[in-house]
């Protein structure tokens, strides 16, 4: 009788422990996603759980999911406070039992090498912890290639994300079932950031960069929308970084709105700085709405390619279903890469920087607008010498396409490695070679996420021909790096020739030879001679001849000054 009573008390205590387990009581503290076949322990994919609470917790009926499969812990396991347990596939449990407490489960998550979303839930289905890791979290190119685990740095701050994870430094390349080798105090003192708001009829969803304090996030007093009434707010698991507001009436499609946000905190208690975000109900991009605006296809050592998009339309565009691809030199299409799996708005005049590792791009270039950065699992391949990239919408319509060559770089850029190619005018044709130039040295050879260093507003003039600026400095420093010769004709069919002379009347460069012109456009001179050699400082003469098949001929001569900045 006494033994039966004791067993009953133990069972009641266990049930009490289960009831007390809550969000972040147990956390994923280590992930081995890319094991090495050379070591018995590190040859196994595993997830380590850590009990950071003061309560013993029964893990029976808990689940771990990657969104594709769900593993269920079928047996009772009491996880003591400040202790670890390792989860792996049932078939691999024996290999880990020599170094850790192990629970083998069926349908163990795949743990994709490049990244995955892992969610731990209690028997009631409540999210206890979720991690969306990716390969960049290693912070080490060698270790990210395999054989090393990812370890949480400080379990007291479980919702920081990448800033709280690092590659294992243990000689065994992982620490399953014991204190992490990277363990140290790593407090979260950074406030959350409201990244974007998207409207869908009578709902507005706000996306934050990290998990929030749910009680404050769902308080509608913390949000105001001029001209709209908010009736309710909800926060979405498993990452608790999406807040949806329900409105009393629908918003007007493609109409700009603003939302004011305050008094929202992250899960560590850091307060969001009050912010006003634009939002609206977006439309699907059509051909020409978005253009390629800057590309880096030959990155520095340790760097990564990037693609910058620009919304040159007057519409609010959703990038969720847009796809990037490349074509081989034979014209064969490569794999389609979805830009974003969730709503992502691009407002008129906005830029978006796409990369496989946005952190590296921000380290190597001036990141004046990091909120415009979006990390993709994979970009289309962009060879160093020449390539062809395309942007599609969900209907398969080409939004924009670019066939680039390394020869498009400014000829005096001796080493194009790490030098981005920038579009001069977003309104001019993408495929026009004259519309691209090397990023300026003064801008660090790239302007990811903001206006290009070589951007020029091509002037609209009543004159047939205009030449600007009068003084230019072709040294790739971002100040008047080229001369723009704009034209605007009353009728099509004109043929243009442009020659450059020095003050002694010697021909320096036959810039344009009998080029068929549209009614509006421009040519560009980079200040070099016909052999791509730099010219001396001085005055040069631009001579333009315009022929029309109807017999009309015009000539124009203008003097310009080539200068150097020191």
Coordinates of C-alpha atoms in Angstrom, one line a residue:
X1 CA 0.0 0.0 0.0
X2 CA 2.8 2.3 0.9
X3 CA 4.6 1.6 -2.4
X4 CA 1.4 2.2 -4.4
X5 CA 0.9 5.6 -2.6
X6 CA 4.5 6.6 -3.3
X7 CA 4.1 5.7 -7.0
X8 CA 0.8 7.7 -7.1
X9 CA 2.6 10.7 -5.6
X10 CA 5.4 10.4 -8.1
X11 CA 2.9 10.3 -11.0
X12 CA 1.0 13.4 -9.6
X13 CA 4.3 15.2 -9.3
X14 CA 5.2 14.3 -12.9
X15 CA 1.9 15.6 -14.1
X16 CA 2.5 18.8 -12.2
X17 CA 5.8 19.2 -13.8
X18 CA 4.3 18.8 -17.3
X19 CA 1.7 21.4 -16.5
X20 CA 4.4 23.9 -15.4
X21 CA 6.5 23.5 -18.5
X22 CA 6.1 26.6 -20.7
X23 CA 7.6 28.7 -23.4
X24 CA 11.5 28.6 -23.3
X25 CA 11.5 26.3 -20.3
X26 CA 13.2 23.8 -22.6
X27 CA 15.3 25.0 -25.5
X28 CA 17.1 23.5 -28.5
X29 CA 20.7 24.1 -27.4
X30 CA 22.8 22.2 -30.1
X31 CA 22.2 21.1 -33.7
X32 CA 24.3 18.6 -35.7
X33 CA 22.9 19.1 -39.2
X34 CA 25.9 18.1 -41.3
X35 CA 27.8 15.2 -39.6
X36 CA 31.2 13.8 -40.6
X37 CA 31.5 10.1 -41.6
X38 CA 34.9 9.9 -40.0
X39 CA 33.8 10.0 -36.4
X40 CA 31.4 7.6 -34.7
X41 CA 29.7 10.4 -32.7
X42 CA 29.8 13.1 -35.3
X43 CA 28.5 10.8 -37.9
X44 CA 25.0 11.2 -36.5
X45 CA 22.5 14.0 -36.9
X46 CA 21.1 15.1 -33.6
X47 CA 19.3 17.8 -31.7
X48 CA 20.2 18.6 -28.1
X49 CA 17.5 19.9 -25.6
X50 CA 18.4 21.8 -22.4
X51 CA 16.1 22.3 -19.4
X52 CA 16.7 25.9 -18.4
X53 CA 13.9 25.9 -15.8
X54 CA 13.8 25.0 -12.2
X55 CA 11.3 22.2 -12.8
X56 CA 11.9 18.6 -13.7
X57 CA 9.9 18.1 -17.0
X58 CA 8.5 14.9 -18.4
X59 CA 9.2 14.9 -22.2
X60 CA 6.7 12.1 -23.0
X61 CA 4.4 13.1 -25.9
X62 CA 6.6 16.1 -26.7
X63 CA 7.2 16.7 -30.4
X64 CA 10.0 18.1 -32.6
X65 CA 9.0 19.1 -36.1
X66 CA 10.7 20.6 -39.2
X67 CA 7.4 21.4 -40.9
X68 CA 7.7 18.2 -43.0
X69 CA 7.9 15.4 -40.5
X70 CA 7.1 15.3 -36.8
X71 CA 9.0 13.2 -34.2
X72 CA 7.1 12.2 -31.1
X73 CA 8.8 11.2 -27.9
X74 CA 6.8 8.0 -27.0
X75 CA 8.5 7.1 -23.7
X76 CA 8.6 8.8 -20.4
X77 CA 11.8 10.8 -19.9
X78 CA 12.3 13.1 -16.9
X79 CA 14.6 16.0 -17.9
X80 CA 16.1 17.5 -14.8
X81 CA 16.8 21.2 -14.3
X82 CA 20.1 22.3 -15.9
X83 CA 20.5 19.1 -17.8
X84 CA 20.6 17.9 -21.4
X85 CA 19.2 15.2 -23.5
X86 CA 20.0 14.4 -27.2
X87 CA 17.3 13.4 -29.8
X88 CA 18.2 11.5 -32.9
X89 CA 16.7 8.8 -35.1
X90 CA 16.0 5.5 -33.4
X91 CA 18.5 3.7 -35.7
X92 CA 21.3 6.1 -34.5
X93 CA 20.7 6.1 -30.8
X94 CA 23.3 3.5 -29.9
X95 CA 26.1 5.6 -31.4
X96 CA 25.4 8.5 -29.1
X97 CA 24.6 6.6 -25.9
X98 CA 28.3 6.4 -24.9
X99 CA 28.5 10.3 -24.6
X100 CA 25.0 11.5 -23.7
X101 CA 21.5 10.7 -22.5
X102 CA 19.7 9.8 -25.7
X103 CA 16.1 9.5 -26.9
X104 CA 15.7 7.8 -30.2
X105 CA 12.6 8.8 -32.2
X106 CA 10.9 7.8 -35.4
X107 CA 10.4 10.4 -38.2
X108 CA 13.4 12.4 -37.0
X109 CA 13.7 15.8 -38.7
X110 CA 15.9 15.9 -41.8
X111 CA 18.1 18.8 -40.4
X112 CA 18.9 20.2 -43.8
X113 CA 22.5 21.3 -44.2
X114 CA 21.8 24.9 -45.5
X115 CA 19.1 25.6 -42.9
X116 CA 15.8 24.5 -41.4
X117 CA 13.0 25.5 -39.0
X118 CA 12.8 23.3 -35.9
X119 CA 9.8 23.6 -33.5
X120 CA 9.5 21.9 -30.1
X121 CA 6.0 21.5 -28.7
X122 CA 4.5 20.3 -25.4
X123 CA 1.9 17.6 -25.3
X124 CA -0.8 20.3 -25.4
X125 CA 0.6 21.5 -28.8
X126 CA 2.1 24.7 -27.3
X127 CA 5.3 26.0 -28.8
X128 CA 8.1 25.7 -26.2
X129 CA 11.0 26.7 -28.5
X130 CA 11.6 27.2 -32.2
X131 CA 14.9 27.8 -34.1
X132 CA 15.3 28.8 -37.8
X133 CA 19.0 28.1 -38.3
X134 CA 20.9 28.5 -41.5
X135 CA 24.4 27.8 -42.7
X136 CA 25.7 31.3 -42.0
X137 CA 25.2 30.8 -38.3
X138 CA 28.5 28.9 -38.1
X139 CA 30.4 32.1 -38.8
X140 CA 33.2 29.8 -40.1
X141 CA 33.5 28.7 -43.7
X142 CA 35.4 25.5 -42.9
X143 CA 33.1 24.3 -40.1
X144 CA 30.0 25.0 -42.1
X145 CA 31.1 22.5 -44.6
X146 CA 30.5 19.6 -42.2
X147 CA 31.5 17.7 -39.1
X148 CA 30.9 20.4 -36.6
X149 CA 27.8 21.2 -34.6
X150 CA 26.0 24.5 -34.0
X151 CA 25.8 25.5 -30.3
X152 CA 23.8 28.0 -28.4
X153 CA 25.9 30.5 -26.6
X154 CA 23.6 31.6 -23.8
X155 CA 20.4 29.6 -23.1
X156 CA 19.1 32.5 -20.9
X157 CA 18.4 34.4 -24.2
X158 CA 16.9 31.7 -26.4
X159 CA 15.2 33.9 -28.9
X160 CA 18.1 36.1 -30.2
X161 CA 18.6 34.0 -33.3
X162 CA 21.9 34.0 -35.2
X163 CA 23.6 36.3 -32.6
X164 CA 23.3 33.5 -30.0
X165 CA 24.7 30.6 -32.0
X166 CA 28.2 29.6 -33.1
X167 CA 30.1 26.6 -34.4
X168 CA 31.4 24.3 -31.7
X169 CA 35.0 24.9 -30.6
X170 CA 35.3 21.6 -28.8
X171 CA 38.1 19.2 -30.0
X172 CA 35.3 16.6 -30.4
X173 CA 33.5 19.0 -32.8
X174 CA 30.4 18.9 -30.7
X175 CA 29.2 18.6 -27.1
X176 CA 26.1 16.4 -27.2
X177 CA 24.8 15.9 -23.6
X178 CA 27.1 18.4 -21.9
X179 CA 27.8 22.1 -21.6
X180 CA 28.4 23.8 -24.9
X181 CA 32.0 24.7 -25.7
X182 CA 30.9 28.3 -26.8
X183 CA 28.9 28.9 -23.6
X184 CA 29.3 32.4 -22.1
X185 CA 27.1 35.3 -21.1
X186 CA 25.6 36.8 -24.1
X187 CA 22.7 39.1 -23.0
X188 CA 20.2 40.5 -25.5
X189 CA 20.2 44.3 -25.3
X190 CA 19.0 45.0 -28.8
X191 CA 15.5 46.2 -29.3
X192 CA 13.2 44.5 -31.8
X193 CA 12.8 46.0 -35.3
X194 CA 9.5 46.2 -37.1
X195 CA 10.5 45.2 -40.6
X196 CA 7.4 45.5 -42.7
X197 CA 3.6 45.6 -42.7
X198 CA 1.4 44.0 -45.3
X199 CA -2.4 44.5 -45.8
X200 CA -4.8 42.0 -47.1
X201 CA -8.4 43.5 -47.1
X202 CA -9.3 43.9 -43.4
X203 CA -6.0 42.4 -42.0
X204 CA -2.6 44.0 -41.5
X205 CA 0.3 41.7 -40.7
X206 CA 3.5 43.2 -39.1
X207 CA 6.7 41.3 -39.4
X208 CA 9.4 41.8 -36.7
X209 CA 13.0 40.6 -36.8
X210 CA 12.7 38.5 -33.6
X211 CA 10.3 36.9 -31.1
X212 CA 8.1 39.3 -29.1
X213 CA 6.5 39.5 -25.6
X214 CA 3.1 38.1 -26.6
X215 CA 1.1 40.0 -24.0
X216 CA 2.3 43.4 -25.3
X217 CA 2.3 42.4 -28.9
X218 CA -1.5 41.7 -28.9
X219 CA -2.5 44.9 -27.1
X220 CA -4.2 47.0 -29.8
X221 CA -3.4 50.2 -27.9
X222 CA 0.1 49.8 -29.1
X223 CA -0.9 50.3 -32.7
X224 CA -2.6 53.2 -34.5
X225 CA -3.5 53.5 -38.2
X226 CA -4.7 57.0 -39.3
X227 CA -8.1 56.5 -40.9
X228 CA -8.7 52.9 -39.7
X229 CA -10.0 51.2 -36.6
X230 CA -8.2 48.2 -35.1
X231 CA -10.5 45.7 -33.4
X232 CA -8.2 42.8 -32.5
X233 CA -4.5 41.7 -32.6
X234 CA -3.0 38.2 -32.7
X235 CA 0.5 36.8 -32.7
X236 CA 1.5 33.8 -34.8
X237 CA 3.5 30.8 -33.5
X238 CA 6.0 29.2 -33.7
X239 CA 8.4 32.2 -33.9
X240 CA 6.0 34.9 -32.4
X241 CA 7.4 37.6 -34.7
X242 CA 4.3 38.1 -36.8
X243 CA 1.4 40.3 -35.4
X244 CA -1.8 40.4 -37.3
X245 CA -4.2 43.3 -36.7
X246 CA -7.9 43.0 -37.6
X247 CA -9.5 46.2 -39.0
X248 CA -13.1 47.3 -38.8
X249 CA -13.2 47.8 -42.6
X250 CA -10.9 46.8 -45.6
X251 CA -8.1 48.9 -46.9
X252 CA -8.1 50.2 -50.5
X253 CA -5.9 48.2 -52.7
X254 CA -2.6 49.9 -53.8
X255 CA -3.4 52.9 -51.5
X256 CA -0.6 53.9 -49.1
X257 CA -1.2 53.8 -45.4
X258 CA 0.9 54.2 -42.3
X259 CA 0.9 52.4 -39.0
X260 CA 2.4 53.7 -35.7
X261 CA 3.9 51.1 -33.3
X262 CA 5.0 51.6 -29.7
X263 CA 5.4 49.8 -26.4
X264 CA 6.2 46.5 -27.9
X265 CA 9.0 44.4 -26.4
X266 CA 11.0 41.3 -27.5
X267 CA 11.1 38.2 -25.3
X268 CA 14.2 39.6 -23.5
X269 CA 12.3 42.7 -22.5
X270 CA 13.9 45.2 -24.9
X271 CA 11.5 47.9 -26.0
X272 CA 10.9 48.7 -29.6
X273 CA 11.7 52.3 -30.5
X274 CA 8.5 54.0 -31.7
X275 CA 8.2 53.7 -35.4
X276 CA 5.9 54.6 -38.3
X277 CA 5.8 52.0 -41.1
X278 CA 4.2 52.5 -44.5
X279 CA 1.9 49.7 -45.7
X280 CA -0.8 48.9 -48.2
X281 CA -2.5 46.0 -50.1
X282 CA 0.0 45.2 -52.8
X283 CA -0.4 44.1 -56.4
X284 CA 1.4 41.5 -58.5
X285 CA 4.4 43.0 -60.4
X286 CA 4.2 43.2 -64.1
X287 CA 6.9 43.5 -66.8
X288 CA 9.1 46.5 -66.2
X289 CA 7.8 47.3 -62.7
X290 CA 10.9 46.0 -61.1
X291 CA 14.4 46.2 -62.6
X292 CA 17.9 44.8 -61.9
X293 CA 19.7 47.8 -60.5
X294 CA 23.0 46.5 -59.3
X295 CA 24.8 43.2 -59.4
X296 CA 28.0 41.8 -57.8
X297 CA 29.0 38.7 -59.8
X298 CA 32.7 38.6 -58.9
X299 CA 32.9 38.9 -55.1
X300 CA 35.9 39.5 -53.0
X301 CA 37.6 36.5 -51.2
X302 CA 35.2 35.4 -48.5
X303 CA 32.4 37.4 -50.1
X304 CA 29.2 36.5 -51.9
X305 CA 27.3 37.5 -55.0
X306 CA 24.4 39.9 -54.7
X307 CA 21.5 41.2 -56.8
X308 CA 19.8 44.5 -56.1
X309 CA 16.2 45.2 -57.4
X310 CA 14.5 48.5 -57.7
X311 CA 10.8 49.3 -57.9
X312 CA 10.5 51.9 -60.6
X313 CA 6.7 51.8 -60.8
X314 CA 4.1 53.8 -58.9
X315 CA 2.6 50.7 -57.4
X316 CA 3.1 48.7 -54.1
X317 CA 4.5 45.3 -55.1
X318 CA 4.6 42.0 -53.4
X319 CA 7.7 39.9 -54.0
X320 CA 6.5 36.7 -52.4
X321 CA 5.9 34.8 -55.6
X322 CA 8.7 36.3 -57.7
X323 CA 11.3 33.9 -59.0
X324 CA 14.9 34.4 -60.1
X325 CA 16.8 32.2 -62.5
X326 CA 19.8 32.2 -64.8
X327 CA 20.4 30.9 -68.3
X328 CA 23.5 29.1 -69.5
X329 CA 25.6 30.3 -72.4
X330 CA 23.6 27.8 -74.5
X331 CA 20.3 29.4 -73.3
X332 CA 19.2 26.6 -71.1
X333 CA 17.3 27.8 -68.0
X334 CA 18.7 27.1 -64.5
X335 CA 16.7 26.3 -61.3
X336 CA 14.0 28.8 -60.2
X337 CA 14.8 30.5 -56.9
X338 CA 11.8 31.9 -55.0
X339 CA 12.7 35.3 -53.5
X340 CA 10.6 35.0 -50.4
X341 CA 8.2 32.4 -49.0
X342 CA 6.3 35.2 -47.2
X343 CA 4.8 38.5 -48.1
X344 CA 7.5 41.2 -48.8
X345 CA 6.5 44.6 -50.0
X346 CA 8.5 46.8 -52.3
X347 CA 7.2 50.4 -52.4
X348 CA 7.7 52.8 -55.3
X349 CA 11.3 54.0 -55.3
X350 CA 12.5 51.2 -52.9
X351 CA 15.5 49.0 -53.3
X352 CA 15.9 45.4 -52.2
X353 CA 19.3 43.6 -51.8
X354 CA 19.3 39.8 -52.3
X355 CA 22.2 37.6 -51.2
X356 CA 22.9 34.2 -49.8
X357 CA 24.7 35.9 -46.8
X358 CA 23.5 39.4 -46.1
X359 CA 25.8 39.6 -43.0
X360 CA 28.9 39.3 -45.2
X361 CA 27.6 41.9 -47.6
X362 CA 27.1 44.3 -44.7
X363 CA 30.6 43.6 -43.5
X364 CA 32.3 44.3 -46.9
X365 CA 30.2 47.2 -48.1
X366 CA 28.6 50.3 -46.6
X367 CA 25.2 49.1 -45.4
X368 CA 23.3 52.4 -45.3
X369 CA 19.9 50.7 -45.4
X370 CA 20.2 47.1 -43.9
X371 CA 16.4 46.9 -43.7
X372 CA 16.5 46.6 -47.5
X373 CA 18.5 43.3 -47.2
X374 CA 16.8 39.9 -47.8
X375 CA 18.7 36.7 -47.5
X376 CA 17.9 33.8 -49.9
X377 CA 18.8 30.2 -49.5
X378 CA 20.4 30.3 -53.0
X379 CA 20.9 32.9 -55.7
X380 CA 21.1 31.9 -59.4
X381 CA 24.7 31.2 -60.5
X382 CA 26.4 34.4 -61.8
X383 CA 29.7 33.6 -63.5
X384 CA 32.6 36.0 -63.1
X385 CA 33.0 36.8 -66.9
X386 CA 29.4 36.8 -68.3
X387 CA 26.0 35.7 -67.3
X388 CA 22.2 36.0 -67.9
X389 CA 19.8 36.5 -65.0
X390 CA 16.0 36.8 -65.2
X391 CA 13.1 37.8 -62.9
X392 CA 9.7 36.2 -63.3
X393 CA 6.3 36.6 -61.6
X394 CA 4.1 33.7 -60.6
X395 CA 2.4 33.7 -64.0
X396 CA 5.7 33.1 -65.7
X397 CA 5.9 36.6 -67.1
X398 CA 9.5 38.1 -67.4
X399 CA 9.6 41.1 -65.1
X400 CA 13.2 41.9 -66.2
X401 CA 16.3 40.2 -67.6
X402 CA 20.0 41.1 -67.8
X403 CA 22.8 39.6 -69.9
X404 CA 26.0 41.1 -68.4
X405 CA 29.7 40.9 -69.2
X406 CA 32.7 41.8 -67.2
X407 CA 33.7 44.0 -70.1
X408 CA 30.9 46.4 -69.0
X409 CA 33.2 47.5 -66.2
X410 CA 35.1 50.8 -66.4
X411 CA 38.2 49.8 -68.4
X412 CA 40.5 51.5 -65.9
X413 CA 39.3 49.2 -63.1
X414 CA 42.3 46.9 -63.1
X415 CA 40.8 44.3 -60.7
X416 CA 37.0 44.0 -60.9
X417 CA 36.9 41.4 -58.1
X418 CA 34.6 42.9 -55.4
X419 CA 33.4 45.7 -57.8
X420 CA 29.7 45.9 -58.3
X421 CA 28.1 46.8 -61.7
X422 CA 25.6 49.6 -61.2
X423 CA 22.7 50.8 -63.4
X424 CA 23.0 54.5 -64.3
X425 CA 19.3 55.2 -64.9
X426 CA 16.4 52.9 -63.8
X427 CA 14.3 54.4 -66.6
X428 CA 16.6 53.4 -69.4
X429 CA 16.7 49.9 -70.9
X430 CA 18.2 47.2 -68.8
X431 CA 20.2 45.6 -71.6
X432 CA 21.7 48.8 -72.8
X433 CA 25.4 48.5 -72.1
X434 CA 25.8 52.3 -71.8
X435 CA 23.4 52.2 -68.9
X436 CA 25.9 50.3 -66.6
X437 CA 29.1 51.4 -64.9
X438 CA 31.4 50.2 -62.2
X439 CA 30.5 51.3 -58.7
X440 CA 32.6 54.2 -57.5
X441 CA 35.7 53.7 -55.4
X442 CA 34.5 56.4 -53.0
X443 CA 31.4 54.3 -52.3
X444 CA 33.5 51.2 -51.5
X445 CA 32.8 49.7 -55.0
X446 CA 29.2 48.9 -54.2
X447 CA 26.0 50.5 -52.9
X448 CA 23.8 47.6 -51.8
X449 CA 20.3 48.6 -50.8
X450 CA 20.5 52.3 -51.6
X451 CA 20.9 54.7 -54.6
X452 CA 23.8 53.8 -56.9
X453 CA 27.0 55.9 -56.8
X454 CA 26.8 56.2 -60.6
X455 CA 23.1 57.1 -60.7
X456 CA 22.3 59.9 -63.1
X457 CA 19.0 61.5 -63.8
X458 CA 19.0 61.8 -67.5
X459 CA 17.8 65.3 -68.3
X460 CA 14.6 65.9 -70.3
X461 CA 15.3 68.8 -72.6
X462 CA 13.6 70.7 -75.3
X463 CA 16.9 70.6 -77.3
X464 CA 17.6 67.9 -79.7
X465 CA 21.0 67.3 -78.2
X466 CA 22.2 68.1 -74.7
X467 CA 25.7 67.4 -73.2
X468 CA 26.3 67.2 -69.4
X469 CA 28.2 67.9 -67.3
X470 CA 30.4 70.5 -68.8
X471 CA 33.2 69.4 -66.5
X472 CA 33.6 65.7 -65.8
X473 CA 36.2 63.5 -64.0
X474 CA 36.5 60.0 -65.3
X475 CA 38.3 58.4 -62.4
X476 CA 35.5 56.2 -61.0
X477 CA 35.3 58.2 -57.8
X478 CA 31.6 58.7 -58.0
X479 CA 31.7 62.4 -59.1
X480 CA 30.8 63.1 -62.7
X481 CA 32.6 59.9 -63.9
X482 CA 31.3 60.2 -67.4
X483 CA 29.9 62.5 -70.0
X484 CA 26.2 62.0 -71.0
X485 CA 25.1 63.0 -74.5
X486 CA 21.3 63.0 -74.5
X487 CA 19.1 63.2 -77.5
X488 CA 15.4 63.8 -78.1
X489 CA 14.1 63.9 -81.7
X490 CA 10.7 64.8 -83.1
X491 CA 10.7 61.8 -85.4
X492 CA 12.3 58.4 -85.5
X493 CA 14.9 57.1 -88.0
X494 CA 17.8 59.4 -87.2
X495 CA 21.4 58.0 -87.5
X496 CA 24.0 59.5 -85.2
X497 CA 27.8 59.6 -85.3
X498 CA 29.9 61.1 -82.4
X499 CA 33.6 61.8 -82.5
X500 CA 35.9 63.3 -79.8
X501 CA 38.8 65.6 -80.7
X502 CA 41.5 67.3 -78.7
X503 CA 42.2 71.1 -79.0
X504 CA 44.6 70.4 -81.8
X505 CA 41.9 68.8 -83.9
X506 CA 43.3 65.3 -83.6
X507 CA 40.7 62.5 -83.4
X508 CA 40.7 60.9 -80.0
X509 CA 37.8 58.5 -80.1
X510 CA 35.1 57.7 -82.6
X511 CA 32.6 57.1 -79.9
X512 CA 29.5 56.3 -82.1
X513 CA 29.5 55.2 -85.7
X514 CA 26.2 55.5 -87.6
X515 CA 24.1 54.3 -84.7
X516 CA 20.3 54.2 -85.4
X517 CA 18.6 56.3 -82.7
X518 CA 15.2 56.1 -81.2
X519 CA 13.3 59.3 -80.5
X520 CA 14.8 59.6 -77.1
X521 CA 18.0 58.2 -75.5
X522 CA 21.6 58.9 -74.7
X523 CA 25.2 57.9 -75.3
X524 CA 28.1 58.0 -72.7
X525 CA 31.8 58.8 -72.9
X526 CA 34.0 57.6 -70.1
X527 CA 36.9 60.0 -70.9
X528 CA 39.1 57.3 -72.5
X529 CA 40.6 57.2 -76.0
X530 CA 39.8 54.6 -78.7
X531 CA 42.2 52.2 -77.0
X532 CA 40.7 52.6 -73.5
X533 CA 43.6 54.7 -72.4
X534 CA 43.2 57.5 -69.9
X535 CA 43.5 61.0 -71.4
X536 CA 45.2 64.1 -70.0
X537 CA 43.3 66.8 -68.2
X538 CA 42.1 69.4 -70.6
X539 CA 39.5 70.6 -73.0
X540 CA 38.0 68.2 -75.6
X541 CA 35.6 68.8 -78.4
X542 CA 32.5 66.6 -79.0
X543 CA 31.3 66.6 -82.6
X544 CA 27.9 65.2 -83.4
X545 CA 26.4 64.5 -86.8
X546 CA 22.8 63.5 -87.2
X547 CA 21.5 62.1 -90.5
X548 CA 17.9 61.4 -91.4
X549 CA 16.9 59.2 -94.5
X550 CA 14.6 62.1 -95.6
X551 CA 17.8 64.1 -96.3
X552 CA 18.0 66.3 -93.3
X553 CA 21.5 66.6 -91.8
X554 CA 22.5 68.5 -88.6
X555 CA 25.8 69.0 -86.9
X556 CA 26.6 70.1 -83.3
X557 CA 30.0 70.8 -81.7
X558 CA 30.5 71.4 -78.0
X559 CA 33.6 71.8 -75.8
X560 CA 33.9 69.9 -72.5
X561 CA 36.5 69.9 -69.8
X562 CA 38.1 66.6 -68.6
X563 CA 39.3 67.2 -65.0
X564 CA 40.7 65.1 -62.1
X565 CA 39.8 65.3 -58.4
X566 CA 42.5 65.1 -55.9

